[in-house]
Amino acid sequence: MANQRNSASPSPPPQPPVAAAPGPRAAALQKVFAGALSSSLKADSYANFSSCFPTPAKYCPTALEGVWKQLNTRLEEECMRDFEKILEERSVVEGLNQWDTLIDDARRRKNRAVEGEQPSRPLHTLSADELYRAHTTPFLQQTATELESKLQATQQNNVQMMENIAAQRVEMEQLISGLESVVRDIEGSVEAMSGAEESSTEGLKKDVWELEQEVAATR
């Protein structure tokens, strides 16, 4: 028994999914709204409507009645659409269904208590470690899930960053290679120009010497 108490208790079962279909209370709410809307539309009878437009009611009652029907139909559609939108935005059906589930569960617990039925493992028999784990396990599981999600996102960002760095490194290497090629071309041009200048200077010296020799011979 002691070993059983000290063993790690399993994590509490997840909450059962809440049905999206309207339960008893959600259906009752929709029925009440539909009844109230129907009563409001009935109050806007053709007699009341036509009394506001005596001239059209006298000379073109058929057209006026058609307008009255269209207005009532449009009003009913708009009210129903707004009602459904509110139910969806506020999650009214899910909330009422969850309320039904809680009430049913409370009734079952009450019936078991009245009938003298005891749970398979009374809470007062749980050890401190089991109670601690029962309270902290859901939080730890949620935290672990969040951390794992953040870790995966960080790893993906790191992979993307490494790919960007590798691409930039290749681009830099290509740029450096291009610069080195330009430098070699410039150095080759300088060497070629230096050689050409030396050849030109030697040729000029030779021409001057020959000219001096010719002048000296004529003297």
mmCIF file with all atom_site columns, C-alpha atoms in Angstrom:
data_model
loop_
_atom_site.group_PDB
_atom_site.id
_atom_site.type_symbol
_atom_site.label_atom_id
_atom_site.label_alt_id
_atom_site.label_comp_id
_atom_site.label_asym_id
_atom_site.label_entity_id
_atom_site.label_seq_id
_atom_site.pdbx_PDB_ins_code
_atom_site.Cartn_x
_atom_site.Cartn_y
_atom_site.Cartn_z
_atom_site.occupancy
_atom_site.B_iso_or_equiv
_atom_site.pdbx_formal_charge
_atom_site.auth_seq_id
_atom_site.auth_comp_id
_atom_site.auth_asym_id
_atom_site.auth_atom_id
_atom_site.pdbx_PDB_model_num
ATOM 1   C CA . MET A 1 1   ? 0.000   0.000  0.000   1.00 0.00 ? 1   MET A CA 1
ATOM 2   C CA . ALA A 1 2   ? 2.856   2.354  0.857   1.00 0.00 ? 2   ALA A CA 1
ATOM 3   C CA . ASN A 1 3   ? 4.553   1.610  -2.460  1.00 0.00 ? 3   ASN A CA 1
ATOM 4   C CA . GLN A 1 4   ? 1.307   2.329  -4.250  1.00 0.00 ? 4   GLN A CA 1
ATOM 5   C CA . ARG A 1 5   ? 1.005   5.695  -2.507  1.00 0.00 ? 5   ARG A CA 1
ATOM 6   C CA . ASN A 1 6   ? 4.595   6.682  -3.245  1.00 0.00 ? 6   ASN A CA 1
ATOM 7   C CA . SER A 1 7   ? 4.383   5.720  -6.910  1.00 0.00 ? 7   SER A CA 1
ATOM 8   C CA . ALA A 1 8   ? 3.919   8.504  -9.405  1.00 0.00 ? 8   ALA A CA 1
ATOM 9   C CA . SER A 1 9   ? 0.249   9.091  -9.991  1.00 0.00 ? 9   SER A CA 1
ATOM 10  C CA . PRO A 1 10  ? -0.847  9.290  -13.612 1.00 0.00 ? 10  PRO A CA 1
ATOM 11  C CA . SER A 1 11  ? -1.699  12.677 -14.991 1.00 0.00 ? 11  SER A CA 1
ATOM 12  C CA . PRO A 1 12  ? -5.368  13.582 -14.738 1.00 0.00 ? 12  PRO A CA 1
ATOM 13  C CA . PRO A 1 13  ? -7.392  12.720 -17.821 1.00 0.00 ? 13  PRO A CA 1
ATOM 14  C CA . PRO A 1 14  ? -8.026  15.580 -20.227 1.00 0.00 ? 14  PRO A CA 1
ATOM 15  C CA . GLN A 1 15  ? -11.337 17.350 -20.173 1.00 0.00 ? 15  GLN A CA 1
ATOM 16  C CA . PRO A 1 16  ? -13.890 15.685 -22.455 1.00 0.00 ? 16  PRO A CA 1
ATOM 17  C CA . PRO A 1 17  ? -14.595 17.634 -25.626 1.00 0.00 ? 17  PRO A CA 1
ATOM 18  C CA . VAL A 1 18  ? -17.576 19.928 -25.483 1.00 0.00 ? 18  VAL A CA 1
ATOM 19  C CA . ALA A 1 19  ? -20.197 19.093 -28.091 1.00 0.00 ? 19  ALA A CA 1
ATOM 20  C CA . ALA A 1 20  ? -20.804 21.806 -30.661 1.00 0.00 ? 20  ALA A CA 1
ATOM 21  C CA . ALA A 1 21  ? -24.442 20.740 -31.154 1.00 0.00 ? 21  ALA A CA 1
ATOM 22  C CA . PRO A 1 22  ? -26.872 22.614 -28.903 1.00 0.00 ? 22  PRO A CA 1
ATOM 23  C CA . GLY A 1 23  ? -27.599 20.839 -25.639 1.00 0.00 ? 23  GLY A CA 1
ATOM 24  C CA . PRO A 1 24  ? -30.767 21.180 -23.545 1.00 0.00 ? 24  PRO A CA 1
ATOM 25  C CA . ARG A 1 25  ? -30.054 24.702 -22.306 1.00 0.00 ? 25  ARG A CA 1
ATOM 26  C CA . ALA A 1 26  ? -28.699 25.951 -25.634 1.00 0.00 ? 26  ALA A CA 1
ATOM 27  C CA . ALA A 1 27  ? -31.749 24.523 -27.421 1.00 0.00 ? 27  ALA A CA 1
ATOM 28  C CA . ALA A 1 28  ? -34.020 26.159 -24.841 1.00 0.00 ? 28  ALA A CA 1
ATOM 29  C CA . LEU A 1 29  ? -32.278 29.507 -25.386 1.00 0.00 ? 29  LEU A CA 1
ATOM 30  C CA . GLN A 1 30  ? -32.745 29.253 -29.141 1.00 0.00 ? 30  GLN A CA 1
ATOM 31  C CA . LYS A 1 31  ? -36.394 28.308 -28.647 1.00 0.00 ? 31  LYS A CA 1
ATOM 32  C CA . VAL A 1 32  ? -36.994 31.296 -26.360 1.00 0.00 ? 32  VAL A CA 1
ATOM 33  C CA . PHE A 1 33  ? -35.360 33.669 -28.837 1.00 0.00 ? 33  PHE A CA 1
ATOM 34  C CA . ALA A 1 34  ? -37.339 32.240 -31.755 1.00 0.00 ? 34  ALA A CA 1
ATOM 35  C CA . GLY A 1 35  ? -40.574 32.623 -29.772 1.00 0.00 ? 35  GLY A CA 1
ATOM 36  C CA . ALA A 1 36  ? -39.776 36.215 -28.802 1.00 0.00 ? 36  ALA A CA 1
ATOM 37  C CA . LEU A 1 37  ? -38.889 37.094 -32.384 1.00 0.00 ? 37  LEU A CA 1
ATOM 38  C CA . SER A 1 38  ? -42.083 35.487 -33.675 1.00 0.00 ? 38  SER A CA 1
ATOM 39  C CA . SER A 1 39  ? -44.167 37.452 -31.172 1.00 0.00 ? 39  SER A CA 1
ATOM 40  C CA . SER A 1 40  ? -42.467 40.692 -32.202 1.00 0.00 ? 40  SER A CA 1
ATOM 41  C CA . LEU A 1 41  ? -43.111 40.006 -35.881 1.00 0.00 ? 41  LEU A CA 1
ATOM 42  C CA . LYS A 1 42  ? -46.751 39.144 -35.207 1.00 0.00 ? 42  LYS A CA 1
ATOM 43  C CA . ALA A 1 43  ? -47.167 42.478 -33.435 1.00 0.00 ? 43  ALA A CA 1
ATOM 44  C CA . ASP A 1 44  ? -46.163 44.130 -36.707 1.00 0.00 ? 44  ASP A CA 1
ATOM 45  C CA . SER A 1 45  ? -49.320 42.985 -38.476 1.00 0.00 ? 45  SER A CA 1
ATOM 46  C CA . TYR A 1 46  ? -50.354 44.219 -41.885 1.00 0.00 ? 46  TYR A CA 1
ATOM 47  C CA . ALA A 1 47  ? -53.214 46.152 -40.313 1.00 0.00 ? 47  ALA A CA 1
ATOM 48  C CA . ASN A 1 48  ? -50.808 48.079 -38.095 1.00 0.00 ? 48  ASN A CA 1
ATOM 49  C CA . PHE A 1 49  ? -48.359 48.548 -40.950 1.00 0.00 ? 49  PHE A CA 1
ATOM 50  C CA . SER A 1 50  ? -50.969 49.743 -43.464 1.00 0.00 ? 50  SER A CA 1
ATOM 51  C CA . SER A 1 51  ? -52.402 52.227 -40.969 1.00 0.00 ? 51  SER A CA 1
ATOM 52  C CA . CYS A 1 52  ? -49.094 54.086 -41.188 1.00 0.00 ? 52  CYS A CA 1
ATOM 53  C CA . PHE A 1 53  ? -49.474 54.384 -44.978 1.00 0.00 ? 53  PHE A CA 1
ATOM 54  C CA . PRO A 1 54  ? -53.159 55.074 -45.626 1.00 0.00 ? 54  PRO A CA 1
ATOM 55  C CA . THR A 1 55  ? -52.767 56.343 -49.197 1.00 0.00 ? 55  THR A CA 1
ATOM 56  C CA . PRO A 1 56  ? -50.798 53.342 -50.572 1.00 0.00 ? 56  PRO A CA 1
ATOM 57  C CA . ALA A 1 57  ? -53.080 51.032 -48.566 1.00 0.00 ? 57  ALA A CA 1
ATOM 58  C CA . LYS A 1 58  ? -56.083 52.526 -50.338 1.00 0.00 ? 58  LYS A CA 1
ATOM 59  C CA . TYR A 1 59  ? -54.800 52.673 -53.909 1.00 0.00 ? 59  TYR A CA 1
ATOM 60  C CA . CYS A 1 60  ? -52.213 49.846 -54.098 1.00 0.00 ? 60  CYS A CA 1
ATOM 61  C CA . PRO A 1 61  ? -52.791 47.467 -51.194 1.00 0.00 ? 61  PRO A CA 1
ATOM 62  C CA . THR A 1 62  ? -51.202 44.510 -52.980 1.00 0.00 ? 62  THR A CA 1
ATOM 63  C CA . ALA A 1 63  ? -47.897 46.312 -53.466 1.00 0.00 ? 63  ALA A CA 1
ATOM 64  C CA . LEU A 1 64  ? -47.949 47.602 -49.895 1.00 0.00 ? 64  LEU A CA 1
ATOM 65  C CA . GLU A 1 65  ? -48.597 44.116 -48.563 1.00 0.00 ? 65  GLU A CA 1
ATOM 66  C CA . GLY A 1 66  ? -45.651 42.833 -50.595 1.00 0.00 ? 66  GLY A CA 1
ATOM 67  C CA . VAL A 1 67  ? -43.421 45.497 -49.065 1.00 0.00 ? 67  VAL A CA 1
ATOM 68  C CA . TRP A 1 68  ? -44.683 44.558 -45.592 1.00 0.00 ? 68  TRP A CA 1
ATOM 69  C CA . LYS A 1 69  ? -43.860 40.880 -46.167 1.00 0.00 ? 69  LYS A CA 1
ATOM 70  C CA . GLN A 1 70  ? -40.390 41.725 -47.477 1.00 0.00 ? 70  GLN A CA 1
ATOM 71  C CA . LEU A 1 71  ? -39.676 43.945 -44.479 1.00 0.00 ? 71  LEU A CA 1
ATOM 72  C CA . ASN A 1 72  ? -40.777 41.263 -42.022 1.00 0.00 ? 72  ASN A CA 1
ATOM 73  C CA . THR A 1 73  ? -38.741 38.608 -43.816 1.00 0.00 ? 73  THR A CA 1
ATOM 74  C CA . ARG A 1 74  ? -35.684 40.854 -43.882 1.00 0.00 ? 74  ARG A CA 1
ATOM 75  C CA . LEU A 1 75  ? -36.133 41.746 -40.217 1.00 0.00 ? 75  LEU A CA 1
ATOM 76  C CA . GLU A 1 76  ? -36.415 38.084 -39.238 1.00 0.00 ? 76  GLU A CA 1
ATOM 77  C CA . GLU A 1 77  ? -33.311 37.140 -41.250 1.00 0.00 ? 77  GLU A CA 1
ATOM 78  C CA . GLU A 1 78  ? -31.263 40.008 -39.792 1.00 0.00 ? 78  GLU A CA 1
ATOM 79  C CA . CYS A 1 79  ? -32.289 39.160 -36.230 1.00 0.00 ? 79  CYS A CA 1
ATOM 80  C CA . MET A 1 80  ? -31.501 35.475 -36.667 1.00 0.00 ? 80  MET A CA 1
ATOM 81  C CA . ARG A 1 81  ? -28.133 36.250 -38.269 1.00 0.00 ? 81  ARG A CA 1
ATOM 82  C CA . ASP A 1 82  ? -27.184 38.638 -35.459 1.00 0.00 ? 82  ASP A CA 1
ATOM 83  C CA . PHE A 1 83  ? -28.305 36.102 -32.868 1.00 0.00 ? 83  PHE A CA 1
ATOM 84  C CA . GLU A 1 84  ? -26.256 33.320 -34.454 1.00 0.00 ? 84  GLU A CA 1
ATOM 85  C CA . LYS A 1 85  ? -23.265 35.660 -34.688 1.00 0.00 ? 85  LYS A CA 1
ATOM 86  C CA . ILE A 1 86  ? -23.491 36.470 -30.981 1.00 0.00 ? 86  ILE A CA 1
ATOM 87  C CA . LEU A 1 87  ? -23.752 32.775 -30.132 1.00 0.00 ? 87  LEU A CA 1
ATOM 88  C CA . GLU A 1 88  ? -20.635 32.063 -32.181 1.00 0.00 ? 88  GLU A CA 1
ATOM 89  C CA . GLU A 1 89  ? -18.539 35.014 -30.978 1.00 0.00 ? 89  GLU A CA 1
ATOM 90  C CA . ARG A 1 90  ? -19.330 34.414 -27.297 1.00 0.00 ? 90  ARG A CA 1
ATOM 91  C CA . SER A 1 91  ? -19.204 30.586 -27.580 1.00 0.00 ? 91  SER A CA 1
ATOM 92  C CA . VAL A 1 92  ? -22.625 30.482 -25.944 1.00 0.00 ? 92  VAL A CA 1
ATOM 93  C CA . VAL A 1 93  ? -23.534 26.983 -27.125 1.00 0.00 ? 93  VAL A CA 1
ATOM 94  C CA . GLU A 1 94  ? -20.230 25.506 -25.934 1.00 0.00 ? 94  GLU A CA 1
ATOM 95  C CA . GLY A 1 95  ? -20.558 27.293 -22.587 1.00 0.00 ? 95  GLY A CA 1
ATOM 96  C CA . LEU A 1 96  ? -24.115 26.085 -22.017 1.00 0.00 ? 96  LEU A CA 1
ATOM 97  C CA . ASN A 1 97  ? -23.137 22.556 -23.048 1.00 0.00 ? 97  ASN A CA 1
ATOM 98  C CA . GLN A 1 98  ? -20.275 22.640 -20.568 1.00 0.00 ? 98  GLN A CA 1
ATOM 99  C CA . TRP A 1 99  ? -22.683 23.893 -17.933 1.00 0.00 ? 99  TRP A CA 1
ATOM 100 C CA . ASP A 1 100 ? -25.002 20.963 -18.713 1.00 0.00 ? 100 ASP A CA 1
ATOM 101 C CA . THR A 1 101 ? -22.065 18.587 -18.336 1.00 0.00 ? 101 THR A CA 1
ATOM 102 C CA . LEU A 1 102 ? -21.073 20.071 -14.973 1.00 0.00 ? 102 LEU A CA 1
ATOM 103 C CA . ILE A 1 103 ? -24.635 19.899 -13.675 1.00 0.00 ? 103 ILE A CA 1
ATOM 104 C CA . ASP A 1 104 ? -25.041 16.299 -14.833 1.00 0.00 ? 104 ASP A CA 1
ATOM 105 C CA . ASP A 1 105 ? -21.743 15.385 -13.208 1.00 0.00 ? 105 ASP A CA 1
ATOM 106 C CA . ALA A 1 106 ? -22.798 17.090 -9.972  1.00 0.00 ? 106 ALA A CA 1
ATOM 107 C CA . ARG A 1 107 ? -26.080 15.193 -10.015 1.00 0.00 ? 107 ARG A CA 1
ATOM 108 C CA . ARG A 1 108 ? -24.280 11.894 -10.498 1.00 0.00 ? 108 ARG A CA 1
ATOM 109 C CA . ARG A 1 109 ? -21.937 12.685 -7.625  1.00 0.00 ? 109 ARG A CA 1
ATOM 110 C CA . LYS A 1 110 ? -24.889 13.624 -5.444  1.00 0.00 ? 110 LYS A CA 1
ATOM 111 C CA . ASN A 1 111 ? -26.706 10.411 -6.319  1.00 0.00 ? 111 ASN A CA 1
ATOM 112 C CA . ARG A 1 112 ? -23.626 8.349  -5.525  1.00 0.00 ? 112 ARG A CA 1
ATOM 113 C CA . ALA A 1 113 ? -23.273 10.117 -2.191  1.00 0.00 ? 113 ALA A CA 1
ATOM 114 C CA . VAL A 1 114 ? -26.938 9.519  -1.363  1.00 0.00 ? 114 VAL A CA 1
ATOM 115 C CA . GLU A 1 115 ? -26.687 5.862  -2.334  1.00 0.00 ? 115 GLU A CA 1
ATOM 116 C CA . GLY A 1 116 ? -23.550 5.451  -0.246  1.00 0.00 ? 116 GLY A CA 1
ATOM 117 C CA . GLU A 1 117 ? -21.296 4.688  -3.184  1.00 0.00 ? 117 GLU A CA 1
ATOM 118 C CA . GLN A 1 118 ? -17.662 5.602  -2.544  1.00 0.00 ? 118 GLN A CA 1
ATOM 119 C CA . PRO A 1 119 ? -15.077 6.430  -5.186  1.00 0.00 ? 119 PRO A CA 1
ATOM 120 C CA . SER A 1 120 ? -12.492 3.779  -5.975  1.00 0.00 ? 120 SER A CA 1
ATOM 121 C CA . ARG A 1 121 ? -9.774  5.863  -4.314  1.00 0.00 ? 121 ARG A CA 1
ATOM 122 C CA . PRO A 1 122 ? -10.906 8.331  -1.623  1.00 0.00 ? 122 PRO A CA 1
ATOM 123 C CA . LEU A 1 123 ? -9.020  11.607 -1.723  1.00 0.00 ? 123 LEU A CA 1
ATOM 124 C CA . HIS A 1 124 ? -8.003  11.428 1.936   1.00 0.00 ? 124 HIS A CA 1
ATOM 125 C CA . THR A 1 125 ? -6.069  8.235  1.210   1.00 0.00 ? 125 THR A CA 1
ATOM 126 C CA . LEU A 1 126 ? -3.816  9.928  -1.342  1.00 0.00 ? 126 LEU A CA 1
ATOM 127 C CA . SER A 1 127 ? -0.280  10.696 -0.261  1.00 0.00 ? 127 SER A CA 1
ATOM 128 C CA . ALA A 1 128 ? 1.184   14.181 -0.263  1.00 0.00 ? 128 ALA A CA 1
ATOM 129 C CA . ASP A 1 129 ? 3.314   13.299 -3.275  1.00 0.00 ? 129 ASP A CA 1
ATOM 130 C CA . GLU A 1 130 ? 0.280   12.084 -5.226  1.00 0.00 ? 130 GLU A CA 1
ATOM 131 C CA . LEU A 1 131 ? -1.695  15.216 -4.395  1.00 0.00 ? 131 LEU A CA 1
ATOM 132 C CA . TYR A 1 132 ? 1.287   17.361 -5.357  1.00 0.00 ? 132 TYR A CA 1
ATOM 133 C CA . ARG A 1 133 ? 1.671   15.569 -8.678  1.00 0.00 ? 133 ARG A CA 1
ATOM 134 C CA . ALA A 1 134 ? -2.052  15.734 -9.383  1.00 0.00 ? 134 ALA A CA 1
ATOM 135 C CA . HIS A 1 135 ? -1.977  19.511 -9.008  1.00 0.00 ? 135 HIS A CA 1
ATOM 136 C CA . THR A 1 136 ? 1.318   20.214 -10.765 1.00 0.00 ? 136 THR A CA 1
ATOM 137 C CA . THR A 1 137 ? 1.289   17.663 -13.591 1.00 0.00 ? 137 THR A CA 1
ATOM 138 C CA . PRO A 1 138 ? -1.184  19.549 -15.841 1.00 0.00 ? 138 PRO A CA 1
ATOM 139 C CA . PHE A 1 139 ? 0.774   22.775 -15.407 1.00 0.00 ? 139 PHE A CA 1
ATOM 140 C CA . LEU A 1 140 ? 4.092   21.030 -16.048 1.00 0.00 ? 140 LEU A CA 1
ATOM 141 C CA . GLN A 1 141 ? 2.704   19.290 -19.122 1.00 0.00 ? 141 GLN A CA 1
ATOM 142 C CA . GLN A 1 142 ? 1.427   22.576 -20.519 1.00 0.00 ? 142 GLN A CA 1
ATOM 143 C CA . THR A 1 143 ? 4.742   24.283 -19.755 1.00 0.00 ? 143 THR A CA 1
ATOM 144 C CA . ALA A 1 144 ? 6.689   21.454 -21.391 1.00 0.00 ? 144 ALA A CA 1
ATOM 145 C CA . THR A 1 145 ? 4.513   21.712 -24.494 1.00 0.00 ? 145 THR A CA 1
ATOM 146 C CA . GLU A 1 146 ? 5.033   25.471 -24.691 1.00 0.00 ? 146 GLU A CA 1
ATOM 147 C CA . LEU A 1 147 ? 8.795   25.129 -24.199 1.00 0.00 ? 147 LEU A CA 1
ATOM 148 C CA . GLU A 1 148 ? 9.000   22.432 -26.855 1.00 0.00 ? 148 GLU A CA 1
ATOM 149 C CA . SER A 1 149 ? 7.093   24.651 -29.271 1.00 0.00 ? 149 SER A CA 1
ATOM 150 C CA . LYS A 1 150 ? 9.416   27.586 -28.531 1.00 0.00 ? 150 LYS A CA 1
ATOM 151 C CA . LEU A 1 151 ? 12.457  25.315 -28.911 1.00 0.00 ? 151 LEU A CA 1
ATOM 152 C CA . GLN A 1 152 ? 11.271  24.109 -32.302 1.00 0.00 ? 152 GLN A CA 1
ATOM 153 C CA . ALA A 1 153 ? 10.682  27.700 -33.406 1.00 0.00 ? 153 ALA A CA 1
ATOM 154 C CA . THR A 1 154 ? 14.167  28.675 -32.196 1.00 0.00 ? 154 THR A CA 1
ATOM 155 C CA . GLN A 1 155 ? 15.741  25.743 -34.019 1.00 0.00 ? 155 GLN A CA 1
ATOM 156 C CA . GLN A 1 156 ? 13.957  26.691 -37.216 1.00 0.00 ? 156 GLN A CA 1
ATOM 157 C CA . ASN A 1 157 ? 15.159  30.277 -36.824 1.00 0.00 ? 157 ASN A CA 1
ATOM 158 C CA . ASN A 1 158 ? 18.708  29.036 -36.234 1.00 0.00 ? 158 ASN A CA 1
ATOM 159 C CA . VAL A 1 159 ? 18.586  26.891 -39.363 1.00 0.00 ? 159 VAL A CA 1
ATOM 160 C CA . GLN A 1 160 ? 17.338  29.847 -41.387 1.00 0.00 ? 160 GLN A CA 1
ATOM 161 C CA . MET A 1 161 ? 20.028  32.065 -39.880 1.00 0.00 ? 161 MET A CA 1
ATOM 162 C CA . MET A 1 162 ? 22.766  29.547 -40.713 1.00 0.00 ? 162 MET A CA 1
ATOM 163 C CA . GLU A 1 163 ? 21.502  29.327 -44.284 1.00 0.00 ? 163 GLU A CA 1
ATOM 164 C CA . ASN A 1 164 ? 21.604  33.117 -44.555 1.00 0.00 ? 164 ASN A CA 1
ATOM 165 C CA . ILE A 1 165 ? 25.138  33.213 -43.117 1.00 0.00 ? 165 ILE A CA 1
ATOM 166 C CA . ALA A 1 166 ? 26.292  30.517 -45.549 1.00 0.00 ? 166 ALA A CA 1
ATOM 167 C CA . ALA A 1 167 ? 24.765  32.406 -48.473 1.00 0.00 ? 167 ALA A CA 1
ATOM 168 C CA . GLN A 1 168 ? 26.431  35.644 -47.339 1.00 0.00 ? 168 GLN A CA 1
ATOM 169 C CA . ARG A 1 169 ? 29.768  33.828 -46.950 1.00 0.00 ? 169 ARG A CA 1
ATOM 170 C CA . VAL A 1 170 ? 29.543  32.485 -50.505 1.00 0.00 ? 170 VAL A CA 1
ATOM 171 C CA . GLU A 1 171 ? 28.686  35.956 -51.747 1.00 0.00 ? 171 GLU A CA 1
ATOM 172 C CA . MET A 1 172 ? 31.653  37.456 -49.866 1.00 0.00 ? 172 MET A CA 1
ATOM 173 C CA . GLU A 1 173 ? 34.002  34.804 -51.263 1.00 0.00 ? 173 GLU A CA 1
ATOM 174 C CA . GLN A 1 174 ? 32.789  35.542 -54.774 1.00 0.00 ? 174 GLN A CA 1
ATOM 175 C CA . LEU A 1 175 ? 33.287  39.264 -54.185 1.00 0.00 ? 175 LEU A CA 1
ATOM 176 C CA . ILE A 1 176 ? 36.808  38.744 -52.811 1.00 0.00 ? 176 ILE A CA 1
ATOM 177 C CA . SER A 1 177 ? 37.663  36.466 -55.736 1.00 0.00 ? 177 SER A CA 1
ATOM 178 C CA . GLY A 1 178 ? 36.451  39.129 -58.134 1.00 0.00 ? 178 GLY A CA 1
ATOM 179 C CA . LEU A 1 179 ? 38.505  41.803 -56.362 1.00 0.00 ? 179 LEU A CA 1
ATOM 180 C CA . GLU A 1 180 ? 41.621  39.621 -56.469 1.00 0.00 ? 180 GLU A CA 1
ATOM 181 C CA . SER A 1 181 ? 41.117  39.120 -60.202 1.00 0.00 ? 181 SER A CA 1
ATOM 182 C CA . VAL A 1 182 ? 40.799  42.875 -60.698 1.00 0.00 ? 182 VAL A CA 1
ATOM 183 C CA . VAL A 1 183 ? 43.958  43.467 -58.649 1.00 0.00 ? 183 VAL A CA 1
ATOM 184 C CA . ARG A 1 184 ? 45.878  40.930 -60.752 1.00 0.00 ? 184 ARG A CA 1
ATOM 185 C CA . ASP A 1 185 ? 44.686  42.613 -63.928 1.00 0.00 ? 185 ASP A CA 1
ATOM 186 C CA . ILE A 1 186 ? 45.797  46.002 -62.615 1.00 0.00 ? 186 ILE A CA 1
ATOM 187 C CA . GLU A 1 187 ? 49.195  44.651 -61.576 1.00 0.00 ? 187 GLU A CA 1
ATOM 188 C CA . GLY A 1 188 ? 49.639  43.054 -65.010 1.00 0.00 ? 188 GLY A CA 1
ATOM 189 C CA . SER A 1 189 ? 48.723  46.328 -66.691 1.00 0.00 ? 189 SER A CA 1
ATOM 190 C CA . VAL A 1 190 ? 51.228  48.220 -64.532 1.00 0.00 ? 190 VAL A CA 1
ATOM 191 C CA . GLU A 1 191 ? 53.996  45.739 -65.360 1.00 0.00 ? 191 GLU A CA 1
ATOM 192 C CA . ALA A 1 192 ? 53.191  45.935 -69.053 1.00 0.00 ? 192 ALA A CA 1
ATOM 193 C CA . MET A 1 193 ? 53.207  49.724 -68.949 1.00 0.00 ? 193 MET A CA 1
ATOM 194 C CA . SER A 1 194 ? 56.538  49.731 -67.062 1.00 0.00 ? 194 SER A CA 1
ATOM 195 C CA . GLY A 1 195 ? 58.132  47.428 -69.647 1.00 0.00 ? 195 GLY A CA 1
ATOM 196 C CA . ALA A 1 196 ? 56.845  49.553 -72.495 1.00 0.00 ? 196 ALA A CA 1
ATOM 197 C CA . GLU A 1 197 ? 58.196  52.712 -70.887 1.00 0.00 ? 197 GLU A CA 1
ATOM 198 C CA . GLU A 1 198 ? 61.653  51.141 -70.427 1.00 0.00 ? 198 GLU A CA 1
ATOM 199 C CA . SER A 1 199 ? 61.745  49.994 -74.059 1.00 0.00 ? 199 SER A CA 1
ATOM 200 C CA . SER A 1 200 ? 60.684  53.437 -75.240 1.00 0.00 ? 200 SER A CA 1
ATOM 201 C CA . THR A 1 201 ? 63.386  55.130 -73.128 1.00 0.00 ? 201 THR A CA 1
ATOM 202 C CA . GLU A 1 202 ? 66.116  52.849 -74.449 1.00 0.00 ? 202 GLU A CA 1
ATOM 203 C CA . GLY A 1 203 ? 65.003  53.456 -78.012 1.00 0.00 ? 203 GLY A CA 1
ATOM 204 C CA . LEU A 1 204 ? 64.972  57.200 -77.458 1.00 0.00 ? 204 LEU A CA 1
ATOM 205 C CA . LYS A 1 205 ? 68.513  57.120 -76.026 1.00 0.00 ? 205 LYS A CA 1
ATOM 206 C CA . LYS A 1 206 ? 69.712  55.130 -79.019 1.00 0.00 ? 206 LYS A CA 1
ATOM 207 C CA . ASP A 1 207 ? 68.145  57.572 -81.471 1.00 0.00 ? 207 ASP A CA 1
ATOM 208 C CA . VAL A 1 208 ? 69.739  60.542 -79.677 1.00 0.00 ? 208 VAL A CA 1
ATOM 209 C CA . TRP A 1 209 ? 73.171  58.849 -79.715 1.00 0.00 ? 209 TRP A CA 1
ATOM 210 C CA . GLU A 1 210 ? 72.913  58.084 -83.418 1.00 0.00 ? 210 GLU A CA 1
ATOM 211 C CA . LEU A 1 211 ? 71.869  61.656 -84.105 1.00 0.00 ? 211 LEU A CA 1
ATOM 212 C CA . GLU A 1 212 ? 74.865  62.957 -82.166 1.00 0.00 ? 212 GLU A CA 1
ATOM 213 C CA . GLN A 1 213 ? 77.151  60.668 -84.150 1.00 0.00 ? 213 GLN A CA 1
ATOM 214 C CA . GLU A 1 214 ? 75.782  61.952 -87.424 1.00 0.00 ? 214 GLU A CA 1
ATOM 215 C CA . VAL A 1 215 ? 76.226  65.575 -86.314 1.00 0.00 ? 215 VAL A CA 1
ATOM 216 C CA . ALA A 1 216 ? 79.786  64.874 -85.221 1.00 0.00 ? 216 ALA A CA 1
ATOM 217 C CA . ALA A 1 217 ? 80.592  63.242 -88.576 1.00 0.00 ? 217 ALA A CA 1
ATOM 218 C CA . THR A 1 218 ? 79.388  66.245 -90.530 1.00 0.00 ? 218 THR A CA 1
ATOM 219 C CA . ARG A 1 219 ? 81.743  68.513 -88.651 1.00 0.00 ? 219 ARG A CA 1
#
